PDB file of C-alpha atoms in Angstrom:
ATOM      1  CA  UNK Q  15       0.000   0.000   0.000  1.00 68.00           C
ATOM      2  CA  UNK Q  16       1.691   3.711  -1.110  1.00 82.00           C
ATOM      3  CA  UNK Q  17       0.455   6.059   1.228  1.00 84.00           C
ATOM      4  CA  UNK Q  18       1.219   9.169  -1.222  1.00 82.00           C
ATOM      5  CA  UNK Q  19      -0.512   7.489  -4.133  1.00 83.00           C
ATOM      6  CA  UNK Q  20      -3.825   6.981  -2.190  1.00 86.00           C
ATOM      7  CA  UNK Q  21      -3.547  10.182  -1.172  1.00 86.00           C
ATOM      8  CA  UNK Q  22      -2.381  11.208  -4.404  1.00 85.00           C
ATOM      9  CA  UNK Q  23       0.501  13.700  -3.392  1.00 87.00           C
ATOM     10  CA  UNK Q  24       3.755  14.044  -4.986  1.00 85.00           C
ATOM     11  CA  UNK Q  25       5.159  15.694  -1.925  1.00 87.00           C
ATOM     12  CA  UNK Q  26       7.123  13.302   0.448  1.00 85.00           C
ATOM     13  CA  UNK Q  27       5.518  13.290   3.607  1.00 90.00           C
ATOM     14  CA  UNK Q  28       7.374  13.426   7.148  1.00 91.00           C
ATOM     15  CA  UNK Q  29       7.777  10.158   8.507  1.00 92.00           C
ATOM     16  CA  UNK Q  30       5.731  10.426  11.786  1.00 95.00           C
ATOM     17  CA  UNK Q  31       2.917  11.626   9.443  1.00 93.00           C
ATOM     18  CA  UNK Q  32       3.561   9.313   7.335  1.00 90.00           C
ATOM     19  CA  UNK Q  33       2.843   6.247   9.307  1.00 92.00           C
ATOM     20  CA  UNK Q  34      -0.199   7.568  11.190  1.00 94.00           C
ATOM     21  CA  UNK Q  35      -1.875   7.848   7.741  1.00 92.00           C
ATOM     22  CA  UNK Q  36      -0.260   4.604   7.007  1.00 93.00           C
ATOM     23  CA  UNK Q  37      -1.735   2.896  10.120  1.00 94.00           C
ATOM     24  CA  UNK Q  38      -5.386   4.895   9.469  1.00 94.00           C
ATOM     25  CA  UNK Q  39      -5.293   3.467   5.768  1.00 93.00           C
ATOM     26  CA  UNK Q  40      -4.884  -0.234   7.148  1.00 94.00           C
ATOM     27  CA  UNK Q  41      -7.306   0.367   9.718  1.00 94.00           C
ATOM     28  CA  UNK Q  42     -10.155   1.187   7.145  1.00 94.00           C
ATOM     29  CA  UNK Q  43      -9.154  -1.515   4.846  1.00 94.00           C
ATOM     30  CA  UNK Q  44      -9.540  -4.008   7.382  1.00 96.00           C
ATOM     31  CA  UNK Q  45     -12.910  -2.942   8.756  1.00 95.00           C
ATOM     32  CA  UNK Q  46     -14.179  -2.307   4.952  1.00 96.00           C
ATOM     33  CA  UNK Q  47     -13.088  -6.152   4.277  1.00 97.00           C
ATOM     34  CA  UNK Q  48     -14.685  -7.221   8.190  1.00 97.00           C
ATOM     35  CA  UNK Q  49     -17.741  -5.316   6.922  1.00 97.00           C
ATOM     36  CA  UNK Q  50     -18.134  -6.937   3.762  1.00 97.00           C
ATOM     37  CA  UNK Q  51     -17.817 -10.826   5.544  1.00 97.00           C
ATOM     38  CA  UNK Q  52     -20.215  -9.516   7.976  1.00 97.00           C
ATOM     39  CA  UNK Q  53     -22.943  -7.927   6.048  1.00 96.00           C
ATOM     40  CA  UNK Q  54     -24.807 -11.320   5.326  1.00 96.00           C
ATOM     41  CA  UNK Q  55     -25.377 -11.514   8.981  1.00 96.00           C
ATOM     42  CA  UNK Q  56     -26.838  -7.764   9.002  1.00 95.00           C
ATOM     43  CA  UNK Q  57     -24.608  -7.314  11.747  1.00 96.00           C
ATOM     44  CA  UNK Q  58     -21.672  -4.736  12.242  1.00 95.00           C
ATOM     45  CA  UNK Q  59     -18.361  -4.952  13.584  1.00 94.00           C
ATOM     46  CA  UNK Q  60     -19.129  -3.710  16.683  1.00 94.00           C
ATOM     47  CA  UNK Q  61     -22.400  -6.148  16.823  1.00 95.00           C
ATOM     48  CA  UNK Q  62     -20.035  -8.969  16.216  1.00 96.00           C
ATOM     49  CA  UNK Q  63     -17.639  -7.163  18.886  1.00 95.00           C
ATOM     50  CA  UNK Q  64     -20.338  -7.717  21.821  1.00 96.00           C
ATOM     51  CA  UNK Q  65     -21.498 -11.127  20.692  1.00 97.00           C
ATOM     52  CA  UNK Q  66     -17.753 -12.280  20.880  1.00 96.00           C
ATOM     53  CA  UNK Q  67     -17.838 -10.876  24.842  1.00 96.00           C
ATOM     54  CA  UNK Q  68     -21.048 -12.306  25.534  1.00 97.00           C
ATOM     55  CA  UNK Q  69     -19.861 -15.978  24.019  1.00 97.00           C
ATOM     56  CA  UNK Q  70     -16.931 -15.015  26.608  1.00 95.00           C
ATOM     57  CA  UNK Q  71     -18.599 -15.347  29.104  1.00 94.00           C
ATOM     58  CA  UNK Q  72     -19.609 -18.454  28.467  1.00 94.00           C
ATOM     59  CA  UNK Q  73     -22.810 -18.341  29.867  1.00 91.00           C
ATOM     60  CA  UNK Q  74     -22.363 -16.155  32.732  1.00 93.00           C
ATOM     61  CA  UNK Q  75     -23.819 -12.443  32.033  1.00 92.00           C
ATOM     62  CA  UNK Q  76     -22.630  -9.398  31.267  1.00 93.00           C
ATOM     63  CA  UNK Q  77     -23.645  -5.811  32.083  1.00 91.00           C
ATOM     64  CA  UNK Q  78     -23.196  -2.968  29.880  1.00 90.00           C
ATOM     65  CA  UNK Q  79     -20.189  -1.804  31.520  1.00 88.00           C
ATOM     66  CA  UNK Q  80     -18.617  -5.230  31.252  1.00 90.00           C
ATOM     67  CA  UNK Q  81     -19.053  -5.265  27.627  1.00 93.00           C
ATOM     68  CA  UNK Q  82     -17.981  -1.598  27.098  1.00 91.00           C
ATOM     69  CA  UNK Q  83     -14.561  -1.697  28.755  1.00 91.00           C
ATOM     70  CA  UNK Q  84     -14.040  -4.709  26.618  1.00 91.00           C
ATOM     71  CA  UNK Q  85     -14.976  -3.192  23.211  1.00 91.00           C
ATOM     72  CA  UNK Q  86     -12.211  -2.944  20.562  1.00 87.00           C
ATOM     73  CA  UNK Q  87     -13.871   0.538  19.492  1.00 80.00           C
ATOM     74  CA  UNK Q  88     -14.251   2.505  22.411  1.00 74.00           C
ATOM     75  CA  UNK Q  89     -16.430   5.011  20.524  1.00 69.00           C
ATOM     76  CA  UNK Q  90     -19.442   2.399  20.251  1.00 67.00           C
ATOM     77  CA  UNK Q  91     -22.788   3.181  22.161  1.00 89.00           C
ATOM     78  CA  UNK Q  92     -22.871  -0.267  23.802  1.00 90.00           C
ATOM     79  CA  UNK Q  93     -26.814   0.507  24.816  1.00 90.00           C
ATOM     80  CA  UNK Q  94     -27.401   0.999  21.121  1.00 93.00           C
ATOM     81  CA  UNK Q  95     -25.520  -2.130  20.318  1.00 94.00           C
ATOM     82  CA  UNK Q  96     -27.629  -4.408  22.580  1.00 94.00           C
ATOM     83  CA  UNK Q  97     -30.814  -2.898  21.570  1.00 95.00           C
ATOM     84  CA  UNK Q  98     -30.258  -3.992  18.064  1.00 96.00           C
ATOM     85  CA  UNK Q  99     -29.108  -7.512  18.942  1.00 97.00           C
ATOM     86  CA  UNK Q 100     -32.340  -7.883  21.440  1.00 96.00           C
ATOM     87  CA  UNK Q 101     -34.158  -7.289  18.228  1.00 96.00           C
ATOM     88  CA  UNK Q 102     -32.418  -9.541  16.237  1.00 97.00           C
ATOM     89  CA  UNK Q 103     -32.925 -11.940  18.751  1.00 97.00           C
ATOM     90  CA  UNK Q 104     -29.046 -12.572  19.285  1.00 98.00           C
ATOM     91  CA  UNK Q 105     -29.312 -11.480  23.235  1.00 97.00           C
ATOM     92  CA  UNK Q 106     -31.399 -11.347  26.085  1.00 96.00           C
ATOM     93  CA  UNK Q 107     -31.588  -8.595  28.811  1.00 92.00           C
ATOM     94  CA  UNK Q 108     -32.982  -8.710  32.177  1.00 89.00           C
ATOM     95  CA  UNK Q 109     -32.903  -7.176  35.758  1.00 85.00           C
ATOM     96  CA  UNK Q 110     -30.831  -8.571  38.002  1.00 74.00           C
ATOM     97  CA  UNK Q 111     -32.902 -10.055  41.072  1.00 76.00           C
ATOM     98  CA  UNK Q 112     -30.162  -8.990  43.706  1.00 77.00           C
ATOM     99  CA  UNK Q 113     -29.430  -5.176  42.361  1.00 77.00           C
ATOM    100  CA  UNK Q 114     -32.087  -4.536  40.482  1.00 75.00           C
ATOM    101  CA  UNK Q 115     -29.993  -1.261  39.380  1.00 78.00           C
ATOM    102  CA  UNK Q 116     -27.924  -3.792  37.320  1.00 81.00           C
ATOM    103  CA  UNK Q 117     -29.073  -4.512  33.859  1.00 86.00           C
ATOM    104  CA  UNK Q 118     -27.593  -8.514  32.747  1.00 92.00           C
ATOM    105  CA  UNK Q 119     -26.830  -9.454  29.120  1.00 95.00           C
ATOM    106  CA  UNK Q 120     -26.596 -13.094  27.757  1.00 96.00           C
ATOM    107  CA  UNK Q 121     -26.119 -14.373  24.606  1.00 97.00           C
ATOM    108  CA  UNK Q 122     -29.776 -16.274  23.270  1.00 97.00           C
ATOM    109  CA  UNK Q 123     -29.075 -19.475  21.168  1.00 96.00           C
ATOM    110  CA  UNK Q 124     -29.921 -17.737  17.738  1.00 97.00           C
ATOM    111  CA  UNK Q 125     -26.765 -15.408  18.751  1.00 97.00           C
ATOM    112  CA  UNK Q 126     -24.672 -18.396  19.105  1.00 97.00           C
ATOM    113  CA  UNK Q 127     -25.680 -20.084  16.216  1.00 97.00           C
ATOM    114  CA  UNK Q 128     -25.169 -16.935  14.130  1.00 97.00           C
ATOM    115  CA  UNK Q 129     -21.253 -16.586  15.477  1.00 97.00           C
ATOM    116  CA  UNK Q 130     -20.830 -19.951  14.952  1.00 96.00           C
ATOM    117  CA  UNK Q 131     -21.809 -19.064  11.044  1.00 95.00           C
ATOM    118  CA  UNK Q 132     -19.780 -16.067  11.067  1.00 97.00           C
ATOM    119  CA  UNK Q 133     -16.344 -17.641  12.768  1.00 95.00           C
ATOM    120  CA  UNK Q 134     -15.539 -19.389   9.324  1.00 93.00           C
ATOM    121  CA  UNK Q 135     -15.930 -17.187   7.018  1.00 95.00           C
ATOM    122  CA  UNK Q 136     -14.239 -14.362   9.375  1.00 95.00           C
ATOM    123  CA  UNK Q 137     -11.275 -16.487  10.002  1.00 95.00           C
ATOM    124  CA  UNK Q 138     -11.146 -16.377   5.881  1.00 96.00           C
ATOM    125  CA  UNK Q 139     -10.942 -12.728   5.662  1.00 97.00           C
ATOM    126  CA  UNK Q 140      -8.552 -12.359   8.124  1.00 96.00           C
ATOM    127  CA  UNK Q 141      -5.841 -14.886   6.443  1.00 96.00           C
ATOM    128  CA  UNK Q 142      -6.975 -13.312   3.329  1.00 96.00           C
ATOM    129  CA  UNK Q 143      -6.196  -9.757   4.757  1.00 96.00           C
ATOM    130  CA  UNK Q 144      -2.894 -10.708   6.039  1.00 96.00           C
ATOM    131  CA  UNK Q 145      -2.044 -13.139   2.598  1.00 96.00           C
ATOM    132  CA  UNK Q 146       0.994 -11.131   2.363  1.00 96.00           C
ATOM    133  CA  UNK Q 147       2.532 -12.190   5.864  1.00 97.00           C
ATOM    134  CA  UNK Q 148       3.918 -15.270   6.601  1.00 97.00           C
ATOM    135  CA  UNK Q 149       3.913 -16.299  10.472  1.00 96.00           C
ATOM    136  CA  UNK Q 150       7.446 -15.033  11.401  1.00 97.00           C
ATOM    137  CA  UNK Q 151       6.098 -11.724  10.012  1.00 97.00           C
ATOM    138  CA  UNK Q 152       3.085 -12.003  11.639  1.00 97.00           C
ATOM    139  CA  UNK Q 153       4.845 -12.708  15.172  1.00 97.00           C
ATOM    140  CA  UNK Q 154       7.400  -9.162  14.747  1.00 97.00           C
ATOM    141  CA  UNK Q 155       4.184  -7.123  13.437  1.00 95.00           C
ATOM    142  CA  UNK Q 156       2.520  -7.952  16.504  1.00 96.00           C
ATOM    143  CA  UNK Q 157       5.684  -7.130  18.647  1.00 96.00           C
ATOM    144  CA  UNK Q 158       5.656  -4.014  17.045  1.00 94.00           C
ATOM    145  CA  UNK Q 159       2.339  -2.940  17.692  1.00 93.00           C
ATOM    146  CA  UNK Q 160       2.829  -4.082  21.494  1.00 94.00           C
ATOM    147  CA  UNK Q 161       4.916  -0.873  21.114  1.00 93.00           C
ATOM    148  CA  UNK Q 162       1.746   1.213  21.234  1.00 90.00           C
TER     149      UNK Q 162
END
C-alpha cells in the first residue's frame, strides 16, 4: 500500500505523518473487508464485537459496563448495540434479582448459532487480509504494535 498514491501527493511526507496515515489506511481496509464478511449476517463490527464478549462469558452475564470496557472501538454506544441484537434476537436482557440497578446481558441461542456461522468465514478474511505475511512476520508485526 503507497500512502502518497492513495492520497495522491507528490510531496514526500514526514515520517511520523507518514505512518499515522499509514496505520489509518490499514485500519479502514480491514474494517471495509470485516464489513463486507459480515454484512450477510446484518450485523456490524461492533455487533459482532459484543457477541464475541457475551460468548466469553460463556454463559455467565454481562452488564453494559462489562461489555464496554471490553470493546475494541471505544467510541461504540454499547446501549445501542444491545438494543439492536435484542431485536435480532441474538441477546437477552434482564434485571438482576439482587441489584435490580444492574441490567444482565446473555447471549440467546440464535446469537450463538449466528457466530458460529460467522467464525468461518471471518477467520477467511482475516488470512486473506494478512495473505501477504507469513507467520514469522506475523509474530514481529505484533511485537511491534505491542509498542503502542
Amino acid at each position: 500500500m503507497n500512502v502518497e498514491e492513495i492520497i495522491k501527493t507528490n510531496v514526500e511526507i514526514p515520517l511520523y505523518k507518514r505512518t499515522i496515515i499509514h496505520l489509518s489506511l490499514v485500519m479502514n481496509k480491514i474494517d471495509e473487508e470485516v464489513a463486507l464478511s459480515l454484512k450477510p449476517f446484518d450485523i456490524s463490527i461492533q455487533q459482532f464485537n459484543v457477541l464475541s464478549i457475551l460468548r466469553g462469558q460463556k454463559g455467565n452475564p454481562a452488564n453494559l459496563s462489562t461489555i464496554n470496557e471490553r470493546m475494541v472501538s471505544k467510541m461504540s454506544n454499547t446501549t445501542r448495540l444491545v438494543d439492536k441484537l435484542l431485536l435480532k434476537g441474538f441477546v437477552s436482557r434482564s434485571i438482576c434479582k439482587q441489584n435490580r440497578r444492574k441490567v444482565e446481558i446473555l447471549i440467546t441461542k440464535e446469537g450463538l448459532k449466528v457466530l458460529e456461522k460467522i467464525d468461518g468465514i471471518l477467520f477467511e478474511t482475516e488470512k486473506s487480509i494478512l495473505q501477504n505475511f507469513n507467520e514469522a512476520e506475523l509474530h514481529e508485526f505484533n511485537t511491534l504494535l505491542n509498542k503502542f
